[in-house]
Amino acid sequence: MNDDTTVFASSDHGFAPQWRAVNVSKVLADIGLATEQTSNCRAAATDKAKECHAGGTAQIYINPARVPAADYEAVRNQIINAFQNLTDPENPGKQVVDAIFKKEELRNVQGPDALHPNRSGDVVVVFRPPYQTDASTPGQTIAFSQFFGQHGYLPDLVDLENNVNLHAAFVAAGPGIRKQGPVPGVRAIDLAPTIAFLMGIPGPQNARGKILYRLTTAQGRYKELSILQISDYHGQLVPLSETADTIGPTFGIGGAAFLKPWFDVYRAEAREGSITVAGGDSVGATPPISNFFGDKPTIELMNLMGFDVDGLGNHNFDRGQTYLRTELIPLATFPYV
């Protein structure tokens, strides 16, 4: 390694000591939804649910072949009740479960969107140290664990007096790093764009990470503008419905009421300002809620969502250029380019 090398070093997760193992499979067996398994992510063909665990978290999947859609919510509530009432007889009063999430609640877990399109559990249980899910004892719901120290707890869990800190360690040094004391608020997702910036290569795509200018010797030399962009909106003023996996609740996606809060979140994060743009075809080929009223509701709601500029696509001219120029563009509080 040369003296001109900038080095980043980070742990992949924080740490929480634990010495009690929860047999998640047995909890499901005790409420009649599964047979107890000794291997992770296993289920008998007749089981109504199975669990997959790692560290402080267990994801529980409902079997659509054994649970009719009409019974789905009742089974989920049965699982939730079982874990809400979970106690440790050897430690009366000790909190075993930290949080329980339904699948749809994973859209926001202490900030990040943790919902996977086809792999999130129907119920997700997060335990609290000293409880975790690995090295459980067959036949016992909670027993002494053969491990000491685990991950998989909620990220903001910090109790330094009890050696709990789910924030990962990070250090950086070298000619590209400005000498300074500890820098708060460094996130794992920020490392890749920062490294790409220092190396002069394209940054990661589809990522929320930010360049940590304050770490580098380039601090103060650049301004960063956030560009929030959609295209082919086609007057989708109300949300569409989508499901994650093949069973369970539907989610609202898109629509003005969904987009506006996300725009506001990103605008608040933008250190030095942002612009919100559309790439054309915001009108034309629209649902009745917009089309019936000549697409004027789309323009009015784009004003309320705070768009700064829109482009022109072929569908902008569906009613002819005269209608576009005399009826729609004058309604907009933003320019067209």
Coordinates of C-alpha atoms in Angstrom, one line a residue:
M1 CA 0.0 0.0 0.0
N2 CA 1.3 3.4 -1.0
D3 CA 1.4 6.4 1.2
D4 CA -1.1 8.1 -1.1
T5 CA -3.8 5.5 -0.5
T6 CA -7.0 6.6 1.3
V7 CA -8.3 3.8 3.4
F8 CA -11.9 3.2 4.7
A9 CA -12.5 0.5 7.4
S10 CA -15.9 -0.4 8.7
S11 CA -17.6 -3.2 10.7
D12 CA -20.6 -4.6 8.9
H13 CA -22.9 -4.3 12.0
G14 CA -23.0 -3.3 15.6
F15 CA -22.9 -5.5 18.7
A16 CA -25.2 -6.6 21.4
P17 CA -24.3 -9.2 24.0
Q18 CA -26.8 -12.0 24.5
W19 CA -27.0 -15.3 26.3
R20 CA -30.6 -16.4 26.0
A21 CA -32.0 -18.1 22.8
V22 CA -35.6 -18.0 21.8
N23 CA -36.9 -21.2 20.0
V24 CA -39.1 -19.3 17.5
S25 CA -40.2 -22.6 15.8
K26 CA -41.5 -23.9 19.1
V27 CA -43.6 -20.7 19.6
L28 CA -45.3 -21.5 16.3
A29 CA -45.7 -25.1 17.3
D30 CA -47.3 -24.2 20.7
I31 CA -50.1 -22.3 18.9
G32 CA -50.7 -25.0 16.4
L33 CA -49.4 -23.4 13.3
A34 CA -46.3 -25.6 12.7
T35 CA -44.2 -28.5 13.9
E36 CA -41.1 -27.7 15.8
Q37 CA -38.0 -27.7 13.5
T38 CA -34.4 -28.1 14.5
S39 CA -33.1 -26.4 11.3
N40 CA -33.6 -22.8 10.2
C41 CA -36.2 -22.0 7.5
R42 CA -37.7 -25.5 7.5
A43 CA -41.4 -26.5 7.5
A44 CA -43.4 -29.6 7.1
A45 CA -45.8 -29.8 4.2
T46 CA -48.8 -29.5 6.6
D47 CA -47.4 -26.4 8.5
K48 CA -49.4 -23.2 8.2
A49 CA -46.3 -21.1 8.9
K50 CA -42.5 -21.3 9.1
E51 CA -39.8 -19.1 10.6
C52 CA -36.5 -17.9 9.3
H53 CA -34.2 -16.4 11.9
A54 CA -30.9 -14.7 12.2
G55 CA -29.5 -13.0 15.3
G56 CA -32.1 -10.8 16.9
T57 CA -34.7 -11.0 14.2
A58 CA -37.2 -13.7 13.0
Q59 CA -39.3 -13.5 9.9
I60 CA -42.4 -15.6 9.9
Y61 CA -44.0 -16.7 6.6
I62 CA -47.6 -17.8 6.3
N63 CA -48.1 -20.8 4.0
P64 CA -50.7 -19.8 1.3
A65 CA -51.3 -23.4 0.5
R66 CA -52.6 -24.1 4.0
V67 CA -54.1 -20.7 5.0
P68 CA -57.0 -19.4 2.9
A69 CA -56.9 -15.7 2.1
A70 CA -60.0 -15.2 4.4
D71 CA -58.0 -16.5 7.4
Y72 CA -54.8 -14.7 6.7
E73 CA -55.3 -11.8 9.1
A74 CA -56.6 -14.0 11.8
V75 CA -53.4 -16.2 11.6
R76 CA -51.2 -13.1 11.6
N77 CA -52.9 -11.9 14.7
Q78 CA -52.5 -15.3 16.3
I79 CA -48.7 -15.1 15.7
I80 CA -48.5 -11.5 16.9
N81 CA -50.3 -12.3 20.1
A82 CA -48.1 -15.3 20.8
F83 CA -44.9 -13.1 20.6
Q84 CA -46.4 -10.1 22.4
N85 CA -47.1 -12.4 25.4
L86 CA -43.8 -14.1 25.3
T87 CA -42.0 -14.2 28.7
D88 CA -39.0 -15.8 30.2
P89 CA -39.8 -17.8 33.3
E90 CA -36.2 -17.6 34.5
N91 CA -36.2 -13.8 34.2
P92 CA -39.7 -12.6 35.3
G93 CA -40.5 -9.1 34.0
K94 CA -37.6 -9.1 31.5
Q95 CA -38.6 -7.7 28.1
V96 CA -38.1 -10.4 25.5
V97 CA -39.6 -8.9 22.3
D98 CA -38.5 -5.4 21.3
A99 CA -40.9 -4.9 18.3
I100 CA -43.3 -6.8 16.1
F101 CA -44.0 -5.6 12.5
K102 CA -46.6 -6.7 10.1
K103 CA -45.3 -6.9 6.5
E104 CA -46.9 -3.6 5.5
E105 CA -45.2 -1.8 8.4
L106 CA -41.8 -2.6 7.1
R107 CA -42.1 0.3 4.7
N108 CA -40.5 2.4 7.4
V109 CA -38.4 0.8 10.1
Q110 CA -36.5 3.6 11.9
G111 CA -36.1 5.4 8.6
P112 CA -35.2 2.8 6.0
D113 CA -37.7 1.0 3.8
A114 CA -37.2 -2.6 4.8
L115 CA -40.0 -4.2 2.7
H116 CA -38.7 -6.6 0.1
P117 CA -41.0 -7.2 -2.8
N118 CA -41.1 -11.0 -2.4
R119 CA -39.1 -12.1 0.6
S120 CA -40.4 -10.2 3.6
G121 CA -42.0 -12.1 6.4
D122 CA -45.7 -11.7 7.0
V123 CA -44.8 -11.0 10.6
V124 CA -41.3 -9.9 11.6
V125 CA -40.3 -10.2 15.3
V126 CA -37.3 -8.3 16.7
F127 CA -36.0 -9.4 20.1
R128 CA -34.2 -7.3 22.7
P129 CA -30.8 -8.3 24.1
P130 CA -30.0 -10.6 25.8
Y131 CA -32.5 -12.6 23.7
Q132 CA -31.8 -13.8 20.2
T133 CA -32.8 -16.6 17.8
D134 CA -29.7 -18.8 17.1
A135 CA -28.5 -21.8 19.1
S136 CA -31.9 -22.6 20.6
T137 CA -32.5 -25.7 22.7
P138 CA -35.0 -28.2 21.1
G139 CA -38.1 -28.5 23.2
Q140 CA -37.5 -25.3 25.2
T141 CA -39.0 -22.0 24.3
I142 CA -36.2 -20.0 25.9
A143 CA -32.9 -21.4 27.1
F144 CA -29.3 -20.5 27.6
S145 CA -27.5 -19.7 24.3
Q146 CA -24.2 -21.1 23.2
F147 CA -23.4 -17.8 21.5
F148 CA -22.4 -14.5 23.1
G149 CA -22.9 -11.4 21.0
Q150 CA -25.2 -10.9 18.0
H151 CA -26.6 -8.6 15.4
G152 CA -30.1 -8.3 13.9
Y153 CA -31.6 -5.9 16.4
L154 CA -33.1 -2.6 15.7
P155 CA -30.5 -0.1 14.4
D156 CA -31.1 2.6 17.0
L157 CA -30.7 0.3 19.9
V158 CA -27.8 1.8 22.0
D159 CA -27.1 1.1 25.6
L160 CA -23.4 1.7 26.2
E161 CA -23.5 0.9 29.9
N162 CA -24.7 -2.7 29.0
N163 CA -22.4 -3.0 25.9
V164 CA -25.2 -2.6 23.4
N165 CA -24.4 -0.5 20.4
L166 CA -26.0 -1.4 17.1
H167 CA -24.1 1.4 15.3
A168 CA -21.2 0.0 13.3
A169 CA -17.7 1.3 13.7
F170 CA -16.1 3.3 10.9
V171 CA -12.7 4.9 10.4
A172 CA -11.1 6.6 7.4
A173 CA -7.6 8.0 6.9
G174 CA -5.2 9.0 4.1
P175 CA -4.6 12.0 1.8
G176 CA -8.2 12.2 0.8
I177 CA -9.5 12.5 4.3
R178 CA -9.5 15.7 6.3
K179 CA -8.0 15.5 9.8
Q180 CA -10.8 16.0 12.3
G181 CA -12.5 14.6 15.4
P182 CA -15.4 12.1 15.3
V183 CA -18.0 12.9 12.6
P184 CA -21.6 12.1 13.6
G185 CA -24.3 10.6 11.3
V186 CA -22.1 8.4 9.1
R187 CA -24.2 5.7 7.5
A188 CA -23.1 2.5 5.8
I189 CA -25.0 3.5 2.6
D190 CA -22.9 6.7 2.4
L191 CA -19.6 4.8 2.0
A192 CA -19.9 3.7 -1.6
P193 CA -20.7 7.1 -3.0
T194 CA -18.0 8.7 -1.0
I195 CA -15.4 6.2 -2.2
A196 CA -16.6 6.6 -5.8
F197 CA -16.2 10.4 -5.4
L198 CA -12.6 10.0 -4.1
M199 CA -11.7 7.6 -6.9
G200 CA -13.3 9.7 -9.6
I201 CA -15.6 6.9 -10.8
P202 CA -19.4 6.8 -11.2
G203 CA -21.3 6.3 -8.0
P204 CA -23.8 3.6 -7.2
Q205 CA -27.2 3.6 -8.9
N206 CA -30.5 3.5 -7.2
A207 CA -29.0 4.3 -3.8
R208 CA -29.9 6.8 -1.1
G209 CA -26.3 7.2 0.1
K210 CA -24.7 10.6 0.1
I211 CA -21.2 11.8 -0.6
L212 CA -19.6 12.6 2.8
Y213 CA -17.9 15.8 1.7
R214 CA -17.3 16.7 5.3
L215 CA -14.9 13.7 5.6
T216 CA -12.8 14.7 2.7
T217 CA -10.3 17.4 1.9
A218 CA -12.8 18.7 -0.7
Q219 CA -15.1 20.1 2.0
G220 CA -16.4 23.5 0.9
R221 CA -15.4 23.1 -2.7
Y222 CA -18.6 21.7 -4.1
K223 CA -22.3 22.4 -3.9
E224 CA -24.7 19.4 -4.2
L225 CA -28.2 19.7 -5.7
S226 CA -30.8 16.9 -5.4
I227 CA -32.9 16.2 -8.5
L228 CA -36.2 14.6 -7.8
Q229 CA -37.7 13.2 -11.0
I230 CA -40.6 11.3 -12.3
S231 CA -41.7 10.7 -15.8
D232 CA -44.8 9.3 -17.6
Y233 CA -47.1 10.3 -14.7
H234 CA -50.2 10.0 -16.9
G235 CA -52.4 11.7 -14.3
Q236 CA -52.1 8.8 -11.8
L237 CA -53.5 11.1 -9.1
V238 CA -54.7 8.2 -6.8
P239 CA -52.6 5.3 -5.7
L240 CA -52.4 2.0 -7.4
S241 CA -52.5 -1.3 -5.4
E242 CA -49.7 -3.8 -5.3
T243 CA -48.9 -6.8 -3.2
A244 CA -45.6 -7.9 -1.8
D245 CA -45.2 -11.7 -2.3
T246 CA -48.3 -13.6 -3.3
I247 CA -50.3 -13.3 -0.1
G248 CA -51.4 -10.7 2.3
P249 CA -52.2 -7.0 2.3
T250 CA -52.0 -4.7 -0.7
F251 CA -50.0 -1.5 -0.6
G252 CA -50.8 1.9 -2.1
I253 CA -48.1 3.0 -4.5
G254 CA -47.9 6.1 -6.6
G255 CA -50.5 8.8 -6.6
A256 CA -50.2 12.4 -5.5
A257 CA -50.8 11.7 -1.8
F258 CA -48.0 9.1 -1.8
L259 CA -45.5 11.1 -3.8
K260 CA -45.8 14.4 -2.0
P261 CA -44.6 13.1 1.4
W262 CA -41.6 11.4 -0.2
F263 CA -40.7 14.5 -2.1
D264 CA -40.8 16.4 1.1
V265 CA -38.5 13.9 2.8
Y266 CA -35.9 14.1 0.1
R267 CA -36.2 17.9 -0.1
A268 CA -35.6 18.1 3.7
E269 CA -32.5 15.9 3.2
A270 CA -31.1 18.0 0.4
R271 CA -28.3 20.0 2.0
E272 CA -28.1 22.7 -0.6
G273 CA -31.5 22.7 -2.3
S274 CA -33.4 20.5 -4.7
I275 CA -35.5 20.7 -7.9
T276 CA -38.5 18.5 -8.7
V277 CA -38.9 17.7 -12.3
A278 CA -41.1 15.6 -14.6
G279 CA -40.0 14.1 -17.8
G280 CA -43.1 14.6 -19.9
D281 CA -46.4 12.7 -20.5
S282 CA -47.7 13.9 -17.2
V283 CA -51.0 14.3 -19.0
G284 CA -52.7 12.3 -21.7
A285 CA -53.7 8.6 -21.5
T286 CA -54.9 9.4 -18.0
P287 CA -57.5 7.7 -15.6
P288 CA -61.0 9.1 -15.6
I289 CA -60.3 11.2 -12.5
S290 CA -58.1 13.4 -14.6
N291 CA -59.3 12.7 -18.2
F292 CA -62.9 13.5 -17.5
F293 CA -61.9 17.0 -16.5
G294 CA -59.6 17.6 -19.4
D295 CA -56.5 16.7 -17.3
K296 CA -56.7 20.0 -15.4
P297 CA -56.7 18.1 -12.1
T298 CA -53.2 16.7 -12.9
I299 CA -51.7 20.2 -13.4
E300 CA -53.4 21.5 -10.3
L301 CA -52.0 18.6 -8.1
M302 CA -48.6 18.9 -9.7
N303 CA -48.6 22.5 -8.5
L304 CA -49.5 21.4 -5.0
M305 CA -46.7 18.7 -5.1
G306 CA -44.2 21.4 -5.8
F307 CA -42.9 20.6 -9.3
D308 CA -40.3 23.1 -10.7
V309 CA -40.4 22.0 -14.3
D310 CA -42.0 19.5 -16.7
G311 CA -41.0 18.3 -20.2
L312 CA -43.2 17.6 -23.2
G313 CA -43.9 14.0 -24.3
N314 CA -46.2 12.8 -27.1
H315 CA -49.2 12.4 -24.8
N316 CA -49.0 16.1 -23.9
F317 CA -50.5 16.7 -27.3
D318 CA -53.4 14.1 -27.1
R319 CA -55.9 17.0 -27.1
G320 CA -53.9 19.0 -29.6
Q321 CA -51.3 21.7 -29.2
T322 CA -53.9 24.5 -28.9
Y323 CA -55.5 22.9 -25.9
L324 CA -52.1 22.3 -24.3
R325 CA -51.0 25.9 -24.9
T326 CA -54.2 27.6 -23.9
E327 CA -55.8 25.4 -21.2
L328 CA -53.1 23.3 -19.5
I329 CA -49.8 25.3 -19.6
P330 CA -51.5 28.5 -18.2
L331 CA -52.6 26.4 -15.1
A332 CA -49.1 25.4 -14.2
T333 CA -47.0 27.3 -11.8
F334 CA -43.9 25.8 -13.3
P335 CA -42.4 26.1 -16.8
Y336 CA -42.4 23.5 -19.6
V337 CA -39.2 22.8 -21.5

